[in-house]
Amino acid sequence: MASFMLRYLAQRSFSRTAFQYASSTPFVQRQIIQEDDISQTKKETNTSIVAEDPLQHDDYFNVRSMVTLDDLFKNRAHYGHVTGMRNPWMSQYIYGHRLDVDIIDLDKTLPMLHRALNFLAHISYRQGVILFLTRYPAHVPLVERAARDCGEYAHCRQWDYPFTNTQALFGYDIRLPDACIFTHTLAPPNQLHPAVSDSNKLLIPTVALCDTDSNPNIITYPIPSNDDTPKLIEFYLTLFQQAIMAGKEKRREKDLAN
């Protein structure tokens, strides 16, 4: 009798355990399915946020496809000045020298150029004002035409300090640019362009081509490169235009979608 009762209790406890496990299994499965759905929804939400927010995207405007290392080499961006004119702060961007002429390391130039183009595209996307500047005579017509073609502004004449002297020049305050692009950081007679100093004083970001005789520390987005050859300057201006127009095109697409 005792053995029968023990066998009966064991069967009942086993049946109860099996029933509880069987009854809880669908609940566990449903919970796992629900958690998978939630995680999938979160992934889709995060993906949409990344797609909609340019700041969360690695290359929202696809500027890396605009220029390659081969393009820079073919346009002679690696030629610097003679070694005696080297600015000490540019030494980190110099690969070596040949016939007493410094050779710029284009492996360092390319990612810095991509960052500068990406920055300009973001400024354009946010409807910022971009100002092209130069005092190099051979660059003036190229710079003015590039600014006109992309709907921005250029200042290639004598600098009357319009950033810090707006009241005296215009009689009222004006909107300052959100970014400045320099194709040449020097102004006659081979001195630093005053707009570089004014931009630093007013915290206006700057993008500039920095040859081996330039100081890259005073530029927000320096691009180590030859800054003299008109063909190369035209090449860079085309890239700047493409980045600015890419930002404006994305802005138009967003406004139409909204």
Coordinates of C-alpha atoms in Angstrom, one line a residue:
M1 CA 0.0 0.0 0.0
A2 CA 2.8 2.4 0.9
S3 CA 4.6 1.6 -2.3
F4 CA 1.4 2.2 -4.3
M5 CA 0.9 5.6 -2.7
L6 CA 4.4 6.7 -3.4
R7 CA 4.1 5.7 -7.0
Y8 CA 0.8 7.6 -7.2
L9 CA 2.2 10.7 -5.8
A10 CA 5.3 10.6 -8.0
Q11 CA 3.0 10.2 -11.1
R12 CA 0.9 13.2 -10.0
S13 CA 3.9 15.4 -9.3
F14 CA 5.4 14.5 -12.7
S15 CA 2.1 15.1 -14.5
R16 CA 1.7 18.5 -12.7
T17 CA 5.3 19.5 -13.6
A18 CA 4.8 18.5 -17.2
F19 CA 1.5 20.4 -17.4
Q20 CA 3.1 23.5 -15.9
Y21 CA 6.0 23.3 -18.4
A22 CA 3.6 22.7 -21.3
S23 CA 1.3 25.5 -20.3
S24 CA 4.2 28.0 -19.8
T25 CA 6.0 27.1 -23.1
P26 CA 3.6 29.1 -25.4
F27 CA 3.8 32.1 -23.0
V28 CA 7.6 32.0 -23.2
Q29 CA 7.4 31.7 -27.0
R30 CA 5.0 34.6 -27.2
Q31 CA 7.3 36.7 -25.0
I32 CA 10.4 35.9 -27.1
I33 CA 8.4 36.7 -30.3
Q34 CA 7.3 40.0 -28.8
E35 CA 10.8 40.9 -27.7
D36 CA 12.1 40.1 -31.2
D37 CA 9.4 42.4 -32.7
I38 CA 10.3 45.2 -30.3
S39 CA 14.0 44.9 -31.1
Q40 CA 13.3 44.8 -34.8
T41 CA 11.1 48.0 -34.4
K42 CA 13.9 49.7 -32.5
K43 CA 16.4 48.8 -35.3
E44 CA 14.0 50.2 -37.9
T45 CA 13.4 53.3 -35.9
N46 CA 17.2 53.8 -35.4
T47 CA 17.7 53.3 -39.1
S48 CA 15.1 55.9 -40.0
I49 CA 16.7 58.3 -37.5
V50 CA 20.1 57.8 -39.1
A51 CA 18.6 58.3 -42.6
E52 CA 16.8 61.5 -41.6
D53 CA 19.5 63.1 -39.4
P54 CA 22.6 64.0 -41.5
L55 CA 24.7 64.4 -38.3
Q56 CA 24.2 60.7 -37.4
H57 CA 25.3 59.5 -40.9
D58 CA 28.8 58.6 -41.8
D59 CA 28.7 60.2 -45.2
Y60 CA 25.2 61.6 -45.7
F61 CA 26.1 63.6 -48.8
N62 CA 28.4 61.0 -50.4
V63 CA 31.4 63.4 -50.6
R64 CA 33.9 60.6 -50.6
S65 CA 32.9 59.6 -54.1
M66 CA 33.7 63.1 -55.4
V67 CA 37.5 62.8 -55.3
T68 CA 40.1 60.1 -55.1
L69 CA 43.8 60.0 -54.4
D70 CA 44.5 59.6 -58.1
D71 CA 42.6 62.8 -58.9
L72 CA 44.7 64.8 -56.4
F73 CA 47.9 63.3 -57.9
K74 CA 46.9 64.0 -61.5
N75 CA 46.1 67.6 -60.7
R76 CA 49.5 68.1 -59.0
A77 CA 48.2 68.7 -55.5
H78 CA 51.4 67.2 -54.0
Y79 CA 53.8 70.0 -55.1
G80 CA 54.8 72.3 -52.3
H81 CA 57.3 75.2 -52.1
V82 CA 61.0 75.1 -51.9
T83 CA 62.2 73.6 -48.6
G84 CA 63.5 77.0 -47.3
M85 CA 60.0 78.4 -47.3
R86 CA 58.5 75.6 -45.2
N87 CA 56.3 76.5 -42.2
P88 CA 57.3 74.2 -39.3
W89 CA 53.7 73.4 -38.6
M90 CA 53.3 71.9 -42.0
S91 CA 56.1 69.3 -41.5
Q92 CA 53.6 66.7 -40.4
Y93 CA 51.9 66.8 -43.8
I94 CA 55.1 66.6 -45.9
Y95 CA 56.2 63.2 -47.3
G96 CA 59.6 64.3 -48.3
H97 CA 61.4 66.6 -50.8
R98 CA 62.8 66.3 -54.3
L99 CA 65.3 68.8 -55.8
D100 CA 64.7 71.1 -52.8
V101 CA 60.9 71.1 -53.3
D102 CA 58.7 69.8 -50.6
I103 CA 56.3 67.0 -51.5
I104 CA 53.0 66.9 -49.7
D105 CA 51.7 63.6 -48.4
L106 CA 48.4 63.1 -50.3
D107 CA 47.4 60.1 -48.0
K108 CA 46.9 62.8 -45.3
T109 CA 45.4 65.3 -47.7
L110 CA 42.5 63.1 -48.9
P111 CA 40.7 62.4 -45.6
M112 CA 41.1 66.1 -44.6
L113 CA 39.6 67.1 -47.9
H114 CA 36.7 64.7 -47.4
R115 CA 36.1 66.3 -43.9
A116 CA 36.1 69.8 -45.4
L117 CA 33.7 68.8 -48.2
N118 CA 31.4 67.1 -45.7
F119 CA 31.4 70.2 -43.5
L120 CA 30.5 72.5 -46.4
A121 CA 27.7 70.2 -47.4
H122 CA 26.3 70.3 -43.9
I123 CA 26.5 74.1 -43.8
S124 CA 24.7 74.3 -47.1
Y125 CA 22.1 71.8 -46.0
R126 CA 21.3 74.0 -43.0
Q127 CA 21.0 77.0 -45.3
G128 CA 24.1 78.7 -44.1
V129 CA 26.0 81.5 -45.9
I130 CA 29.3 80.5 -47.4
L131 CA 31.9 83.1 -48.4
F132 CA 34.7 82.4 -50.9
L133 CA 37.9 84.6 -50.4
T134 CA 41.2 85.1 -52.1
R135 CA 43.6 87.9 -52.9
Y136 CA 45.7 85.8 -55.3
P137 CA 45.3 87.6 -58.7
A138 CA 45.2 84.4 -60.8
H139 CA 42.4 83.0 -58.6
V140 CA 40.0 85.9 -58.6
P141 CA 38.0 85.1 -61.8
L142 CA 37.8 81.5 -60.9
V143 CA 36.7 82.1 -57.3
E144 CA 34.0 84.7 -58.3
R145 CA 32.6 82.4 -61.0
A146 CA 32.5 79.4 -58.6
A147 CA 30.7 81.4 -55.9
R148 CA 28.1 82.7 -58.5
D149 CA 27.5 79.3 -59.9
C150 CA 26.6 77.7 -56.6
G151 CA 24.6 80.7 -55.3
E152 CA 27.0 81.8 -52.7
Y153 CA 29.3 84.9 -52.1
A154 CA 32.8 85.9 -52.9
H155 CA 35.2 88.7 -51.7
C156 CA 38.4 89.0 -53.8
R157 CA 39.2 92.7 -53.3
Q158 CA 41.0 94.7 -50.6
W159 CA 39.9 93.6 -47.2
D160 CA 38.2 96.5 -45.3
Y161 CA 37.5 94.4 -42.2
P162 CA 33.7 94.0 -42.8
F163 CA 33.5 91.3 -40.2
T164 CA 34.6 93.5 -37.3
N165 CA 33.8 97.0 -38.7
T166 CA 30.2 96.6 -39.9
Q167 CA 28.8 99.7 -38.2
A168 CA 31.4 102.0 -39.8
L169 CA 31.1 100.5 -43.3
F170 CA 27.4 99.8 -43.6
G171 CA 25.8 101.8 -40.7
Y172 CA 24.2 98.7 -39.2
D173 CA 25.0 95.1 -38.4
I174 CA 24.9 92.5 -41.1
R175 CA 24.7 88.8 -41.2
L176 CA 28.2 87.3 -41.2
P177 CA 29.0 84.1 -43.1
D178 CA 28.6 80.7 -41.5
A179 CA 31.8 79.4 -43.2
C180 CA 34.7 80.9 -45.2
I181 CA 36.6 79.2 -48.0
F182 CA 40.2 80.4 -48.8
T183 CA 41.9 79.2 -51.9
H184 CA 45.0 81.0 -50.7
T185 CA 45.7 82.0 -47.1
L186 CA 48.1 84.8 -48.0
A187 CA 47.5 88.3 -49.3
P188 CA 49.9 90.7 -51.0
P189 CA 52.7 91.2 -50.0
N190 CA 52.8 87.6 -48.8
Q191 CA 51.2 88.3 -45.5
L192 CA 48.3 86.4 -43.8
H193 CA 44.9 87.3 -45.3
P194 CA 43.2 89.5 -42.7
A195 CA 40.0 87.6 -43.1
V196 CA 41.6 84.6 -41.5
S197 CA 42.3 86.5 -38.3
D198 CA 38.9 88.1 -38.3
S199 CA 37.2 84.7 -38.8
N200 CA 39.1 83.3 -35.8
K201 CA 38.1 86.3 -33.7
L202 CA 34.4 85.8 -34.5
L203 CA 34.5 82.0 -34.4
I204 CA 33.6 81.6 -38.0
P205 CA 34.8 78.2 -39.3
T206 CA 37.3 78.3 -42.2
V207 CA 38.2 75.9 -45.0
A208 CA 41.6 76.6 -46.7
L209 CA 44.2 75.2 -49.0
C210 CA 47.4 75.2 -47.0
D211 CA 50.6 75.0 -48.9
T212 CA 53.9 74.2 -47.2
D213 CA 54.5 77.9 -46.4
S214 CA 51.1 78.2 -44.6
N215 CA 50.1 77.8 -40.9
P216 CA 47.4 75.1 -40.7
N217 CA 46.8 75.7 -37.0
I218 CA 44.8 78.8 -37.6
I219 CA 42.4 77.1 -40.1
T220 CA 39.4 75.0 -38.9
Y221 CA 39.5 72.6 -41.8
P222 CA 43.0 72.8 -43.4
I223 CA 43.7 71.0 -46.7
P224 CA 47.4 70.4 -47.2
S225 CA 47.9 71.0 -50.9
N226 CA 49.5 73.1 -53.6
D227 CA 47.6 76.4 -53.7
D228 CA 49.2 78.1 -56.7
T229 CA 48.3 76.2 -59.9
P230 CA 45.1 77.6 -61.5
K231 CA 44.1 74.2 -62.9
L232 CA 44.3 72.7 -59.4
I233 CA 42.4 75.7 -57.9
E234 CA 39.7 75.2 -60.5
F235 CA 39.5 71.5 -59.6
Y236 CA 39.1 72.3 -55.9
L237 CA 36.5 74.9 -56.6
T238 CA 34.5 72.4 -58.6
L239 CA 34.6 70.0 -55.5
F240 CA 33.5 72.8 -53.2
Q241 CA 30.6 73.6 -55.6
Q242 CA 29.6 69.9 -55.7
A243 CA 29.5 69.7 -51.9
I244 CA 27.5 72.9 -51.6
M245 CA 25.0 71.8 -54.2
A246 CA 24.7 68.4 -52.7
G247 CA 23.7 70.0 -49.4
K248 CA 21.1 72.2 -51.1
E249 CA 19.7 69.3 -53.1
K250 CA 19.2 67.3 -49.9
R251 CA 17.5 70.3 -48.3
R252 CA 15.1 70.6 -51.2
E253 CA 14.3 66.9 -51.0
K254 CA 13.5 67.2 -47.3
D255 CA 11.4 70.3 -47.8
L256 CA 9.3 68.6 -50.5
A257 CA 8.9 65.5 -48.4
N258 CA 7.6 67.6 -45.5

